[in-house]
Amino acid sequence: MRAVVVHGPGDVRVDRLPDPVPGDGEVVIAMEWGGICGSDVSYWRHGGSGTAVLRHPLVLGHEVAGRVASVGRGVTGVEVGRPVTVHPAELVGAEALPERLAGRTNLHPQVRYFGSAAFHPHTDGGFSEFRAVRADQLRPLPDGVSTRRGALAEPLAVALHAVNRAGDLAGRTVLVNGAGPIGALVVAAAKHRGADTVIAADLAGPALRIAESLGADEVRNLAAGDSLPADIELVFEASGAPGALGPVLRATARGGTLVQVGNLPGEPAPAALGDLVTREITWIGSYRFVDEITDALGALADGLDVDPLITHTFDLDDAAAALAVAADRTSNSSKVLLQLGEEGNE
């Protein structure tokens, strides 16, 4: 089979790998679509993502969808041909979480994630024609949800988890700072969860237009001289830029809440945080998701339209060009998809 494999910084190839065979409790998925994430770009550009560093070649990709191709021994209730996406996390070890973390499996001490170099050997992702996965990682696509849209269930789950961290959004006014793919999906998730007014802010006009298409009621183009609104009780910071924290905290109302969904650097970086104390702001972290991928599929089935987020599609053989477009801030790209295999009948 063909697979998108990163070998080092700037070195991504479409390699030929053995076709997988399902083991006990596994199924093989014939992949159809995959979405490129910032971590995929980071592995390609820098040979690592966060603290995870490449030690050997890695198949990229954790935003994927396809159809069940074969079923291993012991798997029941899974039909060949069923369209599915995948929960890309697998807990490692049997260590019990403390009571305060009950149910928060995203905070388990060790988690293998599709397309990650955090462990050695690494955990290959799903940018390949086929991938064997544990049956309990399958999430069937609801009727009417194509595999193309199903590939966006994973990033939508990240957005829904961030929204869940904030509590009830019904009737509230929300600011989302950063309108990249995750920020734009936070806009969509907030509106889906009942937010009355969602304001999106970014430095790029094309990103803001996508945010509007996903439900933003108002946009602020910071590069064009717009300023962040004042006294917003609930704010989502989705840019991950330390320099944005000062202005974002200033925009947050006294006693308000800031949900940090954008990944911040793992090394020291300057940030103006004084308002966190003097305005008694509650700053909440949001990391990946628990099982909101199931909620994401429900939202897609309910009509949440993620199509405006998809700006480019490429064939698997053109993975290097796809990564370059996803990484290019001047390309006006948002979510770049790879077509990994022939799309079946929906």
Short mmCIF file of C-alpha atoms in Angstrom, two decimals:
data_model
loop_
_atom_site.label_atom_id
_atom_site.label_comp_id
_atom_site.label_asym_id
_atom_site.label_seq_id
_atom_site.Cartn_x
_atom_site.Cartn_y
_atom_site.Cartn_z
CA MET A 1 0.00 0.00 0.00
CA ARG A 2 0.97 3.65 -0.36
CA ALA A 3 1.56 5.70 2.80
CA VAL A 4 2.65 9.26 3.57
CA VAL A 5 5.84 8.86 5.58
CA VAL A 6 7.96 11.62 7.11
CA HIS A 7 11.64 10.66 7.33
CA GLY A 8 13.02 13.88 8.77
CA PRO A 9 12.79 17.67 8.50
CA GLY A 10 11.65 18.57 4.99
CA ASP A 11 11.63 14.92 3.93
CA VAL A 12 8.20 13.41 3.32
CA ARG A 13 7.73 10.53 0.89
CA VAL A 14 4.97 8.33 -0.43
CA ASP A 15 6.40 4.94 0.48
CA ARG A 16 5.22 1.44 -0.30
CA LEU A 17 4.49 -0.49 2.90
CA PRO A 18 3.04 -3.98 3.50
CA ASP A 19 -0.74 -4.17 3.55
CA PRO A 20 -1.91 -4.56 7.17
CA VAL A 21 -3.67 -7.69 8.42
CA PRO A 22 -6.16 -7.36 11.29
CA GLY A 23 -5.07 -8.95 14.55
CA ASP A 24 -7.36 -10.18 17.29
CA GLY A 25 -9.87 -7.47 18.14
CA GLU A 26 -8.82 -5.34 15.16
CA VAL A 27 -10.25 -4.24 11.85
CA VAL A 28 -8.56 -2.92 8.74
CA ILE A 29 -9.92 0.32 7.32
CA ALA A 30 -9.63 1.27 3.67
CA MET A 31 -8.90 4.95 4.15
CA GLU A 32 -10.61 7.53 1.94
CA TRP A 33 -9.89 10.99 3.40
CA GLY A 34 -7.41 12.56 5.79
CA GLY A 35 -7.13 16.09 7.12
CA ILE A 36 -3.74 17.73 7.60
CA CYS A 37 -3.20 19.08 11.12
CA GLY A 38 -0.58 21.45 12.49
CA SER A 39 1.29 18.55 14.06
CA ASP A 40 1.62 16.86 10.64
CA VAL A 41 3.11 20.08 9.28
CA SER A 42 5.46 20.33 12.27
CA TYR A 43 6.81 16.81 11.82
CA TRP A 44 7.43 17.59 8.15
CA ARG A 45 9.03 20.99 8.70
CA HIS A 46 10.96 20.40 11.92
CA GLY A 47 11.21 16.66 12.47
CA GLY A 48 9.13 16.88 15.61
CA SER A 49 6.02 18.25 17.24
CA GLY A 50 6.21 19.74 20.72
CA THR A 51 8.42 17.44 22.79
CA ALA A 52 8.00 14.51 20.37
CA VAL A 53 11.02 14.08 18.09
CA LEU A 54 11.35 11.73 15.12
CA ARG A 55 13.70 8.83 15.74
CA HIS A 56 12.62 6.81 12.69
CA PRO A 57 10.17 7.24 9.78
CA LEU A 58 6.55 7.89 10.75
CA VAL A 59 3.27 7.59 8.85
CA LEU A 60 1.45 10.90 9.39
CA GLY A 61 -2.21 11.61 10.02
CA HIS A 62 -4.79 11.42 12.79
CA GLU A 63 -7.83 13.04 11.11
CA VAL A 64 -9.08 10.20 8.93
CA ALA A 65 -12.15 8.38 7.67
CA GLY A 66 -12.79 5.41 5.43
CA ARG A 67 -14.58 2.06 5.29
CA VAL A 68 -14.10 -1.23 7.06
CA ALA A 69 -12.20 -3.54 4.70
CA SER A 70 -11.69 -6.64 6.86
CA VAL A 71 -12.39 -7.83 10.38
CA GLY A 72 -10.13 -9.74 12.74
CA ARG A 73 -10.92 -12.56 15.11
CA GLY A 74 -13.15 -11.71 18.03
CA VAL A 75 -14.71 -8.62 16.45
CA THR A 76 -18.49 -8.63 16.32
CA GLY A 77 -21.06 -6.11 15.17
CA VAL A 78 -18.75 -4.50 12.59
CA GLU A 79 -19.79 -4.83 8.97
CA VAL A 80 -17.35 -4.78 6.06
CA GLY A 81 -18.04 -1.66 4.02
CA ARG A 82 -19.24 0.39 6.99
CA PRO A 83 -18.07 4.04 6.79
CA VAL A 84 -16.15 5.00 9.92
CA THR A 85 -13.80 7.45 11.49
CA VAL A 86 -11.31 6.66 14.25
CA HIS A 87 -10.75 7.86 17.79
CA PRO A 88 -6.97 8.21 17.45
CA ALA A 89 -6.06 7.83 21.15
CA GLU A 90 -5.03 4.60 22.86
CA LEU A 91 -4.33 4.57 26.61
CA VAL A 92 -1.06 2.92 27.61
CA GLY A 93 -0.86 0.99 30.86
CA ALA A 94 -3.47 0.27 33.49
CA GLU A 95 -2.67 3.16 35.82
CA ALA A 96 -5.88 4.46 37.38
CA LEU A 97 -6.61 8.16 37.21
CA PRO A 98 -7.11 10.00 40.51
CA GLU A 99 -10.69 10.76 41.46
CA ARG A 100 -10.41 14.39 40.38
CA LEU A 101 -9.72 13.18 36.82
CA ALA A 102 -12.44 10.54 36.69
CA GLY A 103 -13.52 10.07 33.08
CA ARG A 104 -10.94 12.52 31.69
CA THR A 105 -9.04 9.95 29.67
CA ASN A 106 -7.39 12.68 27.59
CA LEU A 107 -5.29 13.38 30.71
CA HIS A 108 -4.10 9.80 31.16
CA PRO A 109 -0.33 9.79 31.90
CA GLN A 110 0.50 7.94 28.68
CA VAL A 111 -1.53 8.04 25.48
CA ARG A 112 -0.53 6.71 22.09
CA TYR A 113 -1.97 8.91 19.36
CA PHE A 114 -2.18 8.28 15.64
CA GLY A 115 0.72 9.88 13.78
CA SER A 116 2.79 10.69 16.86
CA ALA A 117 6.48 10.28 17.69
CA ALA A 118 5.90 10.59 21.45
CA PHE A 119 6.69 6.89 21.95
CA HIS A 120 9.45 4.68 20.59
CA PRO A 121 8.60 2.92 18.40
CA HIS A 122 6.37 5.68 17.08
CA THR A 123 2.63 5.33 16.49
CA ASP A 124 1.91 5.42 12.78
CA GLY A 125 -1.01 7.51 11.62
CA GLY A 126 -3.67 6.93 9.01
CA PHE A 127 -2.40 8.71 5.89
CA SER A 128 -2.22 5.40 4.06
CA GLU A 129 -4.44 3.32 1.86
CA PHE A 130 -5.13 0.91 4.72
CA ARG A 131 -4.74 0.99 8.50
CA ALA A 132 -5.35 -1.68 11.13
CA VAL A 133 -7.03 -0.30 14.27
CA ARG A 134 -8.57 -1.67 17.43
CA ALA A 135 -12.29 -2.20 16.95
CA ASP A 136 -13.11 -0.06 19.98
CA GLN A 137 -11.49 2.92 18.27
CA LEU A 138 -14.03 2.84 15.44
CA ARG A 139 -16.75 5.46 15.34
CA PRO A 140 -19.40 4.63 12.69
CA LEU A 141 -20.45 7.57 10.54
CA PRO A 142 -24.15 8.43 10.83
CA ASP A 143 -26.33 8.23 7.75
CA GLY A 144 -25.79 11.28 5.59
CA VAL A 145 -22.25 12.00 6.86
CA SER A 146 -19.73 11.34 4.11
CA THR A 147 -16.22 10.10 4.78
CA ARG A 148 -14.98 13.47 3.50
CA ARG A 149 -16.82 15.23 6.31
CA GLY A 150 -16.10 12.38 8.69
CA ALA A 151 -12.40 13.17 8.42
CA LEU A 152 -13.17 16.46 10.19
CA ALA A 153 -14.82 14.78 13.19
CA GLU A 154 -11.50 14.70 15.07
CA PRO A 155 -10.74 18.46 14.91
CA LEU A 156 -14.41 19.23 15.53
CA ALA A 157 -14.12 17.06 18.66
CA VAL A 158 -11.23 19.25 19.83
CA ALA A 159 -13.46 22.30 19.41
CA LEU A 160 -16.41 20.67 21.17
CA HIS A 161 -14.19 19.66 24.09
CA ALA A 162 -13.08 23.29 24.45
CA VAL A 163 -16.71 24.42 24.41
CA ASN A 164 -17.59 21.77 27.00
CA ARG A 165 -14.83 23.07 29.26
CA ALA A 166 -16.63 26.43 29.32
CA GLY A 167 -19.98 25.10 30.51
CA ASP A 168 -23.38 26.16 29.22
CA LEU A 169 -23.12 28.54 26.25
CA ALA A 170 -26.83 29.11 25.69
CA GLY A 171 -27.53 32.79 25.10
CA ARG A 172 -23.96 33.92 25.81
CA THR A 173 -21.64 36.24 23.91
CA VAL A 174 -18.34 34.60 23.00
CA LEU A 175 -15.03 35.82 21.57
CA VAL A 176 -12.81 33.41 19.62
CA ASN A 177 -9.30 34.72 19.08
CA GLY A 178 -7.63 32.93 16.15
CA ALA A 179 -9.67 31.71 13.19
CA GLY A 180 -7.46 28.92 11.92
CA PRO A 181 -9.07 25.49 11.50
CA ILE A 182 -9.55 24.87 15.23
CA GLY A 183 -10.67 28.44 15.96
CA ALA A 184 -13.17 28.34 13.11
CA LEU A 185 -14.51 25.03 14.42
CA VAL A 186 -14.79 26.56 17.91
CA VAL A 187 -16.99 29.22 16.28
CA ALA A 188 -19.16 26.50 14.75
CA ALA A 189 -19.26 24.48 17.98
CA ALA A 190 -20.20 27.53 20.06
CA LYS A 191 -23.09 28.38 17.76
CA HIS A 192 -24.17 24.74 17.71
CA ARG A 193 -24.22 24.76 21.52
CA GLY A 194 -26.46 27.81 21.64
CA ALA A 195 -24.18 30.84 21.90
CA ASP A 196 -26.13 33.96 21.01
CA THR A 197 -23.28 36.04 19.57
CA VAL A 198 -19.87 34.80 18.47
CA ILE A 199 -17.13 37.29 17.59
CA ALA A 200 -14.07 35.97 15.73
CA ALA A 201 -10.74 37.79 15.59
CA ASP A 202 -7.71 37.06 13.44
CA LEU A 203 -4.94 38.68 11.42
CA ALA A 204 -6.08 37.15 8.12
CA GLY A 205 -9.14 38.18 6.16
CA PRO A 206 -9.64 34.78 4.44
CA ALA A 207 -9.68 33.01 7.81
CA LEU A 208 -12.30 35.45 9.07
CA ARG A 209 -14.47 34.84 6.02
CA ILE A 210 -14.39 31.12 6.80
CA ALA A 211 -15.30 31.88 10.43
CA GLU A 212 -18.29 33.86 9.15
CA SER A 213 -19.33 30.92 6.99
CA LEU A 214 -19.21 28.72 10.08
CA GLY A 215 -21.44 31.04 12.08
CA ALA A 216 -19.47 34.03 13.39
CA ASP A 217 -21.84 36.96 13.91
CA GLU A 218 -19.03 39.52 13.87
CA VAL A 219 -15.37 39.50 12.87
CA ARG A 220 -12.41 41.64 13.85
CA ASN A 221 -9.49 41.92 11.43
CA LEU A 222 -6.61 42.80 13.73
CA ALA A 223 -4.18 43.32 10.84
CA ALA A 224 -6.52 45.91 9.33
CA GLY A 225 -6.66 47.95 12.51
CA ASP A 226 -9.66 46.41 14.24
CA SER A 227 -9.37 45.90 17.98
CA LEU A 228 -10.62 43.15 20.20
CA PRO A 229 -13.95 43.83 21.87
CA ALA A 230 -14.03 44.71 25.55
CA ASP A 231 -15.64 43.01 28.56
CA ILE A 232 -16.39 39.63 26.95
CA GLU A 233 -17.35 37.21 29.72
CA LEU A 234 -16.26 34.06 27.80
CA VAL A 235 -13.23 33.97 25.52
CA PHE A 236 -11.57 31.15 23.59
CA GLU A 237 -7.90 31.69 22.72
CA ALA A 238 -7.24 29.56 19.64
CA SER A 239 -4.16 31.17 18.12
CA GLY A 240 -1.59 29.66 20.47
CA ALA A 241 0.50 32.85 20.15
CA PRO A 242 2.00 33.98 23.49
CA GLY A 243 1.97 37.58 22.27
CA ALA A 244 -1.81 37.41 21.95
CA LEU A 245 -2.38 36.58 25.61
CA GLY A 246 -2.06 40.15 26.90
CA PRO A 247 -4.67 41.64 24.54
CA VAL A 248 -6.95 38.63 24.96
CA LEU A 249 -6.84 38.87 28.76
CA ARG A 250 -7.58 42.59 28.46
CA ALA A 251 -10.62 41.75 26.31
CA THR A 252 -11.90 39.30 28.93
CA ALA A 253 -14.36 40.79 31.40
CA ARG A 254 -13.50 41.05 35.08
CA GLY A 255 -14.34 37.73 36.63
CA GLY A 256 -14.66 36.19 33.17
CA THR A 257 -13.33 32.95 31.73
CA LEU A 258 -10.61 32.33 29.16
CA VAL A 259 -10.40 28.86 27.60
CA GLN A 260 -6.95 28.13 26.14
CA VAL A 261 -7.43 25.77 23.19
CA GLY A 262 -4.52 26.98 21.03
CA ASN A 263 -1.32 25.06 21.82
CA LEU A 264 1.22 27.29 23.55
CA PRO A 265 4.99 26.76 23.17
CA GLY A 266 6.73 24.27 25.42
CA GLU A 267 9.60 26.66 26.02
CA PRO A 268 9.70 30.07 27.75
CA ALA A 269 8.03 32.86 25.76
CA PRO A 270 7.16 36.44 26.72
CA ALA A 271 3.51 37.09 27.52
CA ALA A 272 1.71 39.88 29.38
CA LEU A 273 -0.36 38.08 32.04
CA GLY A 274 -1.01 40.81 34.62
CA ASP A 275 -4.74 41.02 33.90
CA LEU A 276 -5.11 37.36 34.84
CA VAL A 277 -4.66 38.40 38.46
CA THR A 278 -6.07 41.91 38.62
CA ARG A 279 -9.23 41.00 36.71
CA GLU A 280 -9.60 37.63 38.50
CA ILE A 281 -9.93 35.76 35.23
CA THR A 282 -10.41 32.00 35.25
CA TRP A 283 -7.95 30.52 32.74
CA ILE A 284 -8.90 27.00 31.63
CA GLY A 285 -6.77 24.64 29.57
CA SER A 286 -8.34 22.44 26.90
CA TYR A 287 -6.41 19.42 25.56
CA ARG A 288 -7.59 17.16 22.75
CA PHE A 289 -10.87 15.49 23.78
CA VAL A 290 -12.40 12.59 25.69
CA ASP A 291 -15.14 11.12 23.48
CA GLU A 292 -16.46 14.32 21.92
CA ILE A 293 -15.67 12.73 18.56
CA THR A 294 -18.98 10.91 19.00
CA ASP A 295 -20.66 14.27 19.72
CA ALA A 296 -18.97 15.69 16.62
CA LEU A 297 -20.52 13.00 14.45
CA GLY A 298 -23.89 13.77 15.98
CA ALA A 299 -23.44 17.46 15.23
CA LEU A 300 -22.51 16.68 11.62
CA ALA A 301 -25.59 14.48 11.32
CA ASP A 302 -27.68 17.34 12.77
CA GLY A 303 -26.56 19.58 9.94
CA LEU A 304 -23.48 21.37 11.26
CA ASP A 305 -21.80 22.29 7.96
CA VAL A 306 -18.01 22.07 8.01
CA ASP A 307 -17.57 22.28 4.24
CA PRO A 308 -16.48 25.97 4.27
CA LEU A 309 -13.42 24.92 6.28
CA ILE A 310 -12.12 22.72 3.43
CA THR A 311 -10.10 24.94 1.11
CA HIS A 312 -7.85 22.44 -0.72
CA THR A 313 -7.82 18.75 -1.61
CA PHE A 314 -4.89 16.70 -2.91
CA ASP A 315 -4.29 13.13 -3.94
CA LEU A 316 -2.20 10.97 -1.62
CA ASP A 317 0.66 11.03 -4.14
CA ASP A 318 0.77 14.83 -3.83
CA ALA A 319 1.19 14.81 -0.05
CA ALA A 320 4.32 16.98 -0.13
CA ALA A 321 2.48 19.70 -2.06
CA ALA A 322 -0.48 19.40 0.32
CA LEU A 323 1.74 19.88 3.36
CA ALA A 324 3.38 22.90 1.72
CA VAL A 325 0.00 24.53 1.11
CA ALA A 326 -1.15 23.78 4.66
CA ALA A 327 2.03 25.37 6.01
CA ASP A 328 1.94 28.46 3.77
CA ARG A 329 0.24 31.38 5.52
CA THR A 330 -0.04 33.18 2.18
CA SER A 331 -1.96 30.32 0.50
CA ASN A 332 -5.28 31.24 2.16
CA SER A 333 -5.60 27.62 3.19
CA SER A 334 -7.61 26.38 6.12
CA LYS A 335 -8.26 22.64 6.22
CA VAL A 336 -6.31 20.75 3.55
CA LEU A 337 -7.53 17.24 2.80
CA LEU A 338 -5.75 14.26 1.28
CA GLN A 339 -7.76 11.79 -0.74
CA LEU A 340 -6.28 8.51 0.46
CA GLY A 341 -8.42 6.12 -1.55
CA GLU A 342 -11.42 5.85 -3.78
CA GLU A 343 -14.54 7.26 -2.15
CA GLY A 344 -17.34 4.73 -1.92
CA ASN A 345 -21.04 5.34 -2.36
CA GLU A 346 -22.44 7.51 0.41
#
